[in-house]
PDB file of C-alpha atoms in Angstrom:
ATOM      1  CA  MET A   1      28.104  12.889  26.705  1.00  0.00           C
ATOM      2  CA  THR A   2      25.174  14.915  25.418  1.00  0.00           C
ATOM      3  CA  GLN A   3      25.000  17.903  23.126  1.00  0.00           C
ATOM      4  CA  VAL A   4      22.239  20.501  23.154  1.00  0.00           C
ATOM      5  CA  VAL A   5      21.088  22.509  20.143  1.00  0.00           C
ATOM      6  CA  TRP A   6      19.519  25.656  21.552  1.00  0.00           C
ATOM      7  CA  PHE A   7      17.058  27.327  19.176  1.00  0.00           C
ATOM      8  CA  LYS A   8      16.442  31.031  19.683  1.00  0.00           C
ATOM      9  CA  ARG A   9      15.492  33.267  16.731  1.00  0.00           C
ATOM     10  CA  ASP A  10      16.500  30.580  14.239  1.00  0.00           C
ATOM     11  CA  LEU A  11      13.352  28.470  14.146  1.00  0.00           C
ATOM     12  CA  ARG A  12      13.958  26.420  11.025  1.00  0.00           C
ATOM     13  CA  LEU A  13      15.396  23.037  10.054  1.00  0.00           C
ATOM     14  CA  SER A  14      16.927  24.008   6.699  1.00  0.00           C
ATOM     15  CA  ASP A  15      20.350  25.665   6.408  1.00  0.00           C
ATOM     16  CA  HIS A  16      20.909  25.557  10.168  1.00  0.00           C
ATOM     17  CA  ALA A  17      24.618  25.604  10.973  1.00  0.00           C
ATOM     18  CA  ALA A  18      24.280  24.644  14.638  1.00  0.00           C
ATOM     19  CA  LEU A  19      22.015  21.686  13.881  1.00  0.00           C
ATOM     20  CA  SER A  20      24.241  20.589  11.004  1.00  0.00           C
ATOM     21  CA  ALA A  21      27.321  20.658  13.236  1.00  0.00           C
ATOM     22  CA  ALA A  22      25.521  18.604  15.869  1.00  0.00           C
ATOM     23  CA  LEU A  23      24.518  15.943  13.346  1.00  0.00           C
ATOM     24  CA  GLU A  24      28.111  15.634  12.166  1.00  0.00           C
ATOM     25  CA  THR A  25      29.206  14.337  15.582  1.00  0.00           C
ATOM     26  CA  GLY A  26      26.580  11.621  15.941  1.00  0.00           C
ATOM     27  CA  LYS A  27      26.406  12.267  19.715  1.00  0.00           C
ATOM     28  CA  PRO A  28      23.117  12.046  21.632  1.00  0.00           C
ATOM     29  CA  THR A  29      21.356  15.329  20.927  1.00  0.00           C
ATOM     30  CA  VAL A  30      18.647  17.362  22.625  1.00  0.00           C
ATOM     31  CA  LEU A  31      16.806  20.062  20.649  1.00  0.00           C
ATOM     32  CA  VAL A  32      15.591  22.837  22.933  1.00  0.00           C
ATOM     33  CA  TYR A  33      13.625  26.067  22.826  1.00  0.00           C
ATOM     34  CA  ILE A  34      13.483  27.980  26.120  1.00  0.00           C
ATOM     35  CA  VAL A  35      10.519  30.154  27.084  1.00  0.00           C
ATOM     36  CA  GLU A  36      12.228  32.731  29.297  1.00  0.00           C
ATOM     37  CA  PRO A  37      10.202  34.667  31.919  1.00  0.00           C
ATOM     38  CA  SER A  38      12.477  37.677  31.399  1.00  0.00           C
ATOM     39  CA  LEU A  39      11.354  37.780  27.755  1.00  0.00           C
ATOM     40  CA  LEU A  40       7.707  37.104  28.557  1.00  0.00           C
ATOM     41  CA  LYS A  41       7.613  40.328  30.541  1.00  0.00           C
ATOM     42  CA  ASN A  42       9.958  42.295  28.289  1.00  0.00           C
ATOM     43  CA  PRO A  43       8.198  45.252  26.584  1.00  0.00           C
ATOM     44  CA  HIS A  44       9.880  44.413  23.255  1.00  0.00           C
ATOM     45  CA  TYR A  45       7.813  41.221  23.053  1.00  0.00           C
ATOM     46  CA  ARG A  46       4.126  41.098  22.231  1.00  0.00           C
ATOM     47  CA  MET A  47       1.727  38.188  21.922  1.00  0.00           C
ATOM     48  CA  ARG A  48       2.103  38.285  18.130  1.00  0.00           C
ATOM     49  CA  HIS A  49       5.769  37.313  18.657  1.00  0.00           C
ATOM     50  CA  TRP A  50       4.785  34.302  20.759  1.00  0.00           C
ATOM     51  CA  HIS A  51       2.170  33.303  18.180  1.00  0.00           C
ATOM     52  CA  PHE A  52       4.848  33.372  15.495  1.00  0.00           C
ATOM     53  CA  ILE A  53       7.291  31.392  17.653  1.00  0.00           C
ATOM     54  CA  THR A  54       4.650  28.782  18.460  1.00  0.00           C
ATOM     55  CA  GLN A  55       3.663  28.336  14.825  1.00  0.00           C
ATOM     56  CA  SER A  56       7.327  27.997  13.851  1.00  0.00           C
ATOM     57  CA  ILE A  57       8.014  25.328  16.482  1.00  0.00           C
ATOM     58  CA  THR A  58       4.826  23.490  15.558  1.00  0.00           C
ATOM     59  CA  ASP A  59       5.901  23.470  11.917  1.00  0.00           C
ATOM     60  CA  MET A  60       9.317  22.104  12.869  1.00  0.00           C
ATOM     61  CA  ASN A  61       7.893  19.398  15.108  1.00  0.00           C
ATOM     62  CA  THR A  62       5.507  18.291  12.371  1.00  0.00           C
ATOM     63  CA  ARG A  63       8.512  17.593  10.159  1.00  0.00           C
ATOM     64  CA  LEU A  64      10.500  16.021  13.004  1.00  0.00           C
ATOM     65  CA  LYS A  65       7.798  13.439  13.706  1.00  0.00           C
ATOM     66  CA  SER A  66       9.010  11.471  10.707  1.00  0.00           C
ATOM     67  CA  VAL A  67      12.327  10.806  12.484  1.00  0.00           C
ATOM     68  CA  ASP A  68      10.833  10.412  15.980  1.00  0.00           C
ATOM     69  CA  ALA A  69      12.359  13.667  17.265  1.00  0.00           C
ATOM     70  CA  ALA A  70      11.004  16.976  18.563  1.00  0.00           C
ATOM     71  CA  ILE A  71      11.934  20.408  19.811  1.00  0.00           C
ATOM     72  CA  GLU A  72      11.651  20.292  23.600  1.00  0.00           C
ATOM     73  CA  VAL A  73       9.949  23.476  24.818  1.00  0.00           C
ATOM     74  CA  LEU A  74      11.153  24.204  28.352  1.00  0.00           C
ATOM     75  CA  GLU A  75      10.287  27.172  30.554  1.00  0.00           C
ATOM     76  CA  GLY A  76      12.582  29.046  32.910  1.00  0.00           C
ATOM     77  CA  GLU A  77      15.455  31.470  32.749  1.00  0.00           C
ATOM     78  CA  ALA A  78      17.928  30.135  30.205  1.00  0.00           C
ATOM     79  CA  LEU A  79      20.799  29.738  32.670  1.00  0.00           C
ATOM     80  CA  ASP A  80      18.611  27.746  35.064  1.00  0.00           C
ATOM     81  CA  VAL A  81      17.368  25.501  32.256  1.00  0.00           C
ATOM     82  CA  ILE A  82      20.852  24.871  30.862  1.00  0.00           C
ATOM     83  CA  GLN A  83      22.102  24.058  34.351  1.00  0.00           C
ATOM     84  CA  ALA A  84      19.202  21.632  34.931  1.00  0.00           C
ATOM     85  CA  LEU A  85      19.883  19.969  31.580  1.00  0.00           C
ATOM     86  CA  ASP A  86      23.557  19.679  32.448  1.00  0.00           C
ATOM     87  CA  GLU A  87      22.795  18.048  35.781  1.00  0.00           C
ATOM     88  CA  ALA A  88      20.302  15.633  34.207  1.00  0.00           C
ATOM     89  CA  VAL A  89      22.043  14.536  31.010  1.00  0.00           C
ATOM     90  CA  GLY A  90      25.614  15.885  31.226  1.00  0.00           C
ATOM     91  CA  ILE A  91      26.139  18.520  28.520  1.00  0.00           C
ATOM     92  CA  THR A  92      29.456  18.364  26.680  1.00  0.00           C
ATOM     93  CA  ASN A  93      28.544  20.685  23.802  1.00  0.00           C
ATOM     94  CA  LEU A  94      26.073  23.540  23.485  1.00  0.00           C
ATOM     95  CA  LEU A  95      25.373  24.727  19.944  1.00  0.00           C
ATOM     96  CA  SER A  96      23.399  27.793  18.932  1.00  0.00           C
ATOM     97  CA  TYR A  97      23.358  30.872  16.755  1.00  0.00           C
ATOM     98  CA  GLU A  98      24.525  34.209  18.105  1.00  0.00           C
ATOM     99  CA  GLU A  99      21.753  36.554  19.100  1.00  0.00           C
ATOM    100  CA  THR A 100      21.938  40.325  18.850  1.00  0.00           C
ATOM    101  CA  GLY A 101      19.421  42.947  19.793  1.00  0.00           C
ATOM    102  CA  LEU A 102      18.271  43.134  23.412  1.00  0.00           C
ATOM    103  CA  ASP A 103      20.309  43.982  26.479  1.00  0.00           C
ATOM    104  CA  VAL A 104      18.555  41.245  28.453  1.00  0.00           C
ATOM    105  CA  THR A 105      19.641  38.522  26.026  1.00  0.00           C
ATOM    106  CA  PHE A 106      23.177  39.937  25.865  1.00  0.00           C
ATOM    107  CA  HIS A 107      23.617  39.635  29.639  1.00  0.00           C
ATOM    108  CA  ARG A 108      21.915  36.226  29.612  1.00  0.00           C
ATOM    109  CA  ASP A 109      24.432  34.982  27.048  1.00  0.00           C
ATOM    110  CA  LYS A 110      27.333  36.326  29.101  1.00  0.00           C
ATOM    111  CA  ALA A 111      26.078  34.409  32.144  1.00  0.00           C
ATOM    112  CA  ILE A 112      25.692  31.192  30.154  1.00  0.00           C
ATOM    113  CA  SER A 113      29.159  31.635  28.647  1.00  0.00           C
ATOM    114  CA  ALA A 114      30.616  31.937  32.151  1.00  0.00           C
ATOM    115  CA  TYR A 115      28.726  28.813  33.265  1.00  0.00           C
ATOM    116  CA  CYS A 116      29.933  26.815  30.276  1.00  0.00           C
ATOM    117  CA  GLN A 117      33.532  27.803  30.986  1.00  0.00           C
ATOM    118  CA  THR A 118      33.339  26.717  34.620  1.00  0.00           C
ATOM    119  CA  GLN A 119      31.681  23.399  33.687  1.00  0.00           C
ATOM    120  CA  GLY A 120      33.939  22.581  30.748  1.00  0.00           C
ATOM    121  CA  ILE A 121      31.089  22.810  28.231  1.00  0.00           C
ATOM    122  CA  GLU A 122      32.052  23.851  24.710  1.00  0.00           C
ATOM    123  CA  TRP A 123      29.576  26.470  23.517  1.00  0.00           C
ATOM    124  CA  ARG A 124      29.746  26.932  19.757  1.00  0.00           C
ATOM    125  CA  GLU A 125      27.925  30.058  18.579  1.00  0.00           C
ATOM    126  CA  PHE A 126      27.436  30.474  14.844  1.00  0.00           C
ATOM    127  CA  GLN A 127      27.217  33.873  13.187  1.00  0.00           C
ATOM    128  CA  THR A 128      23.603  34.543  12.286  1.00  0.00           C
ATOM    129  CA  ASN A 129      23.948  37.612  10.044  1.00  0.00           C
ATOM    130  CA  GLY A 130      26.437  40.301   9.003  1.00  0.00           C
ATOM    131  CA  ILE A 131      26.940  41.531  12.559  1.00  0.00           C
ATOM    132  CA  GLU A 132      30.276  40.606  14.123  1.00  0.00           C
ATOM    133  CA  ARG A 133      30.453  40.668  17.885  1.00  0.00           C
ATOM    134  CA  GLY A 134      33.378  42.544  19.378  1.00  0.00           C
ATOM    135  CA  ARG A 135      34.303  44.452  16.216  1.00  0.00           C
ATOM    136  CA  ARG A 136      35.758  47.877  17.091  1.00  0.00           C
ATOM    137  CA  ASN A 137      35.919  49.352  13.575  1.00  0.00           C
ATOM    138  CA  ARG A 138      34.770  48.675  10.025  1.00  0.00           C
ATOM    139  CA  ARG A 139      38.214  47.804   8.673  1.00  0.00           C
ATOM    140  CA  GLY A 140      37.810  44.577   6.684  1.00  0.00           C
ATOM    141  CA  TRP A 141      34.093  44.423   7.381  1.00  0.00           C
ATOM    142  CA  ASN A 142      33.113  44.053   3.704  1.00  0.00           C
ATOM    143  CA  LYS A 143      35.371  41.041   3.229  1.00  0.00           C
ATOM    144  CA  ALA A 144      34.144  39.463   6.471  1.00  0.00           C
ATOM    145  CA  TRP A 145      30.537  40.032   5.408  1.00  0.00           C
ATOM    146  CA  GLU A 146      31.145  38.346   2.054  1.00  0.00           C
ATOM    147  CA  GLN A 147      32.705  35.355   3.806  1.00  0.00           C
ATOM    148  CA  ALA A 148      29.776  35.091   6.192  1.00  0.00           C
ATOM    149  CA  MET A 149      27.152  35.297   3.435  1.00  0.00           C
ATOM    150  CA  ALA A 150      28.896  33.203   0.765  1.00  0.00           C
ATOM    151  CA  PRO A 151      29.050  29.649   2.199  1.00  0.00           C
ATOM    152  CA  THR A 152      26.907  26.910   0.724  1.00  0.00           C
ATOM    153  CA  PRO A 153      23.759  26.379   2.845  1.00  0.00           C
ATOM    154  CA  ALA A 154      24.244  23.802   5.583  1.00  0.00           C
ATOM    155  CA  ASN A 155      22.853  20.413   4.613  1.00  0.00           C
ATOM    156  CA  ILE A 156      20.474  18.901   7.169  1.00  0.00           C
ATOM    157  CA  ASP A 157      19.810  15.166   7.015  1.00  0.00           C
ATOM    158  CA  LEU A 158      16.966  14.635   9.462  1.00  0.00           C
ATOM    159  CA  LYS A 159      17.381  10.860   9.246  1.00  0.00           C
ATOM    160  CA  ARG A 160      20.677  11.236  11.083  1.00  0.00           C
ATOM    161  CA  LEU A 161      18.886  13.134  13.817  1.00  0.00           C
ATOM    162  CA  GLY A 162      16.488  10.239  14.279  1.00  0.00           C
ATOM    163  CA  THR A 163      19.370   8.016  15.378  1.00  0.00           C
ATOM    164  CA  SER A 164      20.807  10.528  17.859  1.00  0.00           C
ATOM    165  CA  ALA A 165      17.781  12.351  19.304  1.00  0.00           C
ATOM    166  CA  LEU A 166      17.698  11.952  23.081  1.00  0.00           C
ATOM    167  CA  GLU A 167      14.487  11.866  25.103  1.00  0.00           C
ATOM    168  CA  LEU A 168      14.644  13.951  28.245  1.00  0.00           C
ATOM    169  CA  PRO A 169      14.444  12.107  31.584  1.00  0.00           C
ATOM    170  CA  PRO A 170      11.334  12.444  33.800  1.00  0.00           C
ATOM    171  CA  ALA A 171      13.365  14.570  36.229  1.00  0.00           C
ATOM    172  CA  LEU A 172      12.977  17.467  33.779  1.00  0.00           C
ATOM    173  CA  ASP A 173       9.201  17.174  33.358  1.00  0.00           C
ATOM    174  CA  GLY A 174       8.728  20.166  35.645  1.00  0.00           C
ATOM    175  CA  LEU A 175      10.468  22.370  33.086  1.00  0.00           C
ATOM    176  CA  ARG A 176       8.206  21.432  30.192  1.00  0.00           C
ATOM    177  CA  SER A 177       6.084  24.321  28.998  1.00  0.00           C
ATOM    178  CA  ASN A 178       2.483  23.953  27.871  1.00  0.00           C
ATOM    179  CA  ARG A 179       2.207  27.521  26.637  1.00  0.00           C
ATOM    180  CA  ILE A 180       2.499  26.691  22.945  1.00  0.00           C
ATOM    181  CA  LYS A 181      -0.778  24.810  23.159  1.00  0.00           C
ATOM    182  CA  ASP A 182      -2.449  28.180  23.744  1.00  0.00           C
ATOM    183  CA  TRP A 183      -0.275  30.354  21.537  1.00  0.00           C
ATOM    184  CA  GLY A 184      -1.055  29.006  18.079  1.00  0.00           C
ATOM    185  CA  TYR A 185      -3.726  31.537  17.228  1.00  0.00           C
ATOM    186  CA  ALA A 186      -2.872  34.447  14.916  1.00  0.00           C
ATOM    187  CA  ARG A 187      -5.067  37.333  13.833  1.00  0.00           C
ATOM    188  CA  ASN A 188      -5.936  37.822  10.183  1.00  0.00           C
ATOM    189  CA  GLY A 189      -3.372  39.906   8.328  1.00  0.00           C
ATOM    190  CA  VAL A 190      -0.476  38.896  10.582  1.00  0.00           C
ATOM    191  CA  GLN A 191       2.282  36.813   9.027  1.00  0.00           C
ATOM    192  CA  VAL A 192       2.135  33.179  10.115  1.00  0.00           C
ATOM    193  CA  GLY A 193       5.251  31.497  11.442  1.00  0.00           C
ATOM    194  CA  GLY A 194       6.849  28.336  10.124  1.00  0.00           C
ATOM    195  CA  GLU A 195       9.438  27.497   7.494  1.00  0.00           C
ATOM    196  CA  GLN A 196       6.894  26.277   4.967  1.00  0.00           C
ATOM    197  CA  LYS A 197       4.920  29.524   5.187  1.00  0.00           C
ATOM    198  CA  ALA A 198       8.166  31.489   4.945  1.00  0.00           C
ATOM    199  CA  ASN A 199       9.069  29.740   1.701  1.00  0.00           C
ATOM    200  CA  THR A 200       5.645  30.555   0.279  1.00  0.00           C
ATOM    201  CA  VAL A 201       6.096  34.255   1.097  1.00  0.00           C
ATOM    202  CA  LEU A 202       9.648  34.250  -0.288  1.00  0.00           C
ATOM    203  CA  HIS A 203       8.651  32.715  -3.621  1.00  0.00           C
ATOM    204  CA  ASP A 204       5.675  35.048  -3.884  1.00  0.00           C
ATOM    205  CA  PHE A 205       7.998  38.032  -3.435  1.00  0.00           C
ATOM    206  CA  LEU A 206      10.635  36.743  -5.872  1.00  0.00           C
ATOM    207  CA  ASP A 207       8.132  35.702  -8.528  1.00  0.00           C
ATOM    208  CA  GLU A 208       5.532  38.455  -8.198  1.00  0.00           C
ATOM    209  CA  ARG A 209       5.740  41.236  -5.624  1.00  0.00           C
ATOM    210  CA  GLY A 210       9.475  41.867  -5.932  1.00  0.00           C
ATOM    211  CA  TRP A 211       9.298  43.133  -9.498  1.00  0.00           C
ATOM    212  CA  GLY A 212      10.716  46.670  -9.521  1.00  0.00           C
ATOM    213  CA  TYR A 213      11.541  46.505  -5.789  1.00  0.00           C
ATOM    214  CA  GLN A 214      15.086  47.851  -6.109  1.00  0.00           C
ATOM    215  CA  ARG A 215      14.010  50.635  -8.437  1.00  0.00           C
ATOM    216  CA  PHE A 216      11.108  51.858  -6.304  1.00  0.00           C
ATOM    217  CA  ILE A 217      12.340  51.041  -2.767  1.00  0.00           C
ATOM    218  CA  SER A 218      12.774  54.734  -1.891  1.00  0.00           C
ATOM    219  CA  LYS A 219       9.557  55.848  -3.623  1.00  0.00           C
ATOM    220  CA  PRO A 220       6.623  54.524  -1.601  1.00  0.00           C
ATOM    221  CA  GLU A 221       3.961  56.194  -3.765  1.00  0.00           C
ATOM    222  CA  LEU A 222       5.329  54.735  -6.995  1.00  0.00           C
ATOM    223  CA  ALA A 223       5.844  51.375  -5.321  1.00  0.00           C
ATOM    224  CA  LEU A 224       2.176  51.313  -4.331  1.00  0.00           C
ATOM    225  CA  ARG A 225       1.099  52.197  -7.870  1.00  0.00           C
ATOM    226  CA  LEU A 226       3.318  49.454  -9.241  1.00  0.00           C
ATOM    227  CA  TRP A 227       1.876  46.877  -6.890  1.00  0.00           C
ATOM    228  CA  ARG A 228      -1.680  47.834  -7.828  1.00  0.00           C
ATOM    229  CA  ARG A 229      -0.810  47.407 -11.508  1.00  0.00           C
ATOM    230  CA  ILE A 230       0.677  44.002 -10.797  1.00  0.00           C
ATOM    231  CA  ALA A 231      -2.363  43.008  -8.727  1.00  0.00           C
ATOM    232  CA  ARG A 232      -4.720  43.993 -11.562  1.00  0.00           C
ATOM    233  CA  PHE A 233      -2.567  42.060 -14.038  1.00  0.00           C
ATOM    234  CA  VAL A 234      -2.523  38.937 -11.847  1.00  0.00           C
ATOM    235  CA  ALA A 235      -6.271  39.190 -11.293  1.00  0.00           C
ATOM    236  CA  GLY A 236      -6.690  39.182 -15.082  1.00  0.00           C
TER     237      GLY A 236
END
């Protein structure tokens, strides 16, 4: 009776609907990120993406140490990893955010959905943005978007996770990935991953760099002039 929270492009611990829903049940829980060979070789991914992912997971695991939990980084095609997890710990619930973008991840999700149906696993996918899967027209889209964006941020009590986090059995050691030990490096000038860094960038934009953003968004030259004025002002 195990539930798996599958992290994809949602590498954070705050306002995480899938994680929040898992904590509500109190069931034994495994937190997983899957390094997929099909994405490693996909031309849409570059090493800077893997650096960012590694830094984000490292940031999460630093916070999770306080409750004796961690994101398990496993390597293999997602369907194979989910199947191995199911055989080892017996998955009853799979929780994740929806993912939109690449054809390879779309077909991967369809395969996992089919597997979950045959195995009696409930896969709960939470809407990650304003995109609605399966919508055939824009009728009612505005209202649906407002409903998706309006809810109060999901509350995450990590202490509850500490009582339900499940350690993977040795049978799955072969799936553990060591890649993130080598992927932490980032070049200067490239945004660093991690929720704490993200909050720093957000507050910097809201408090400083965002002044006049809406007014000058379609005027790059004026926007640059504005930013230089702000920079001179901040520098004193």
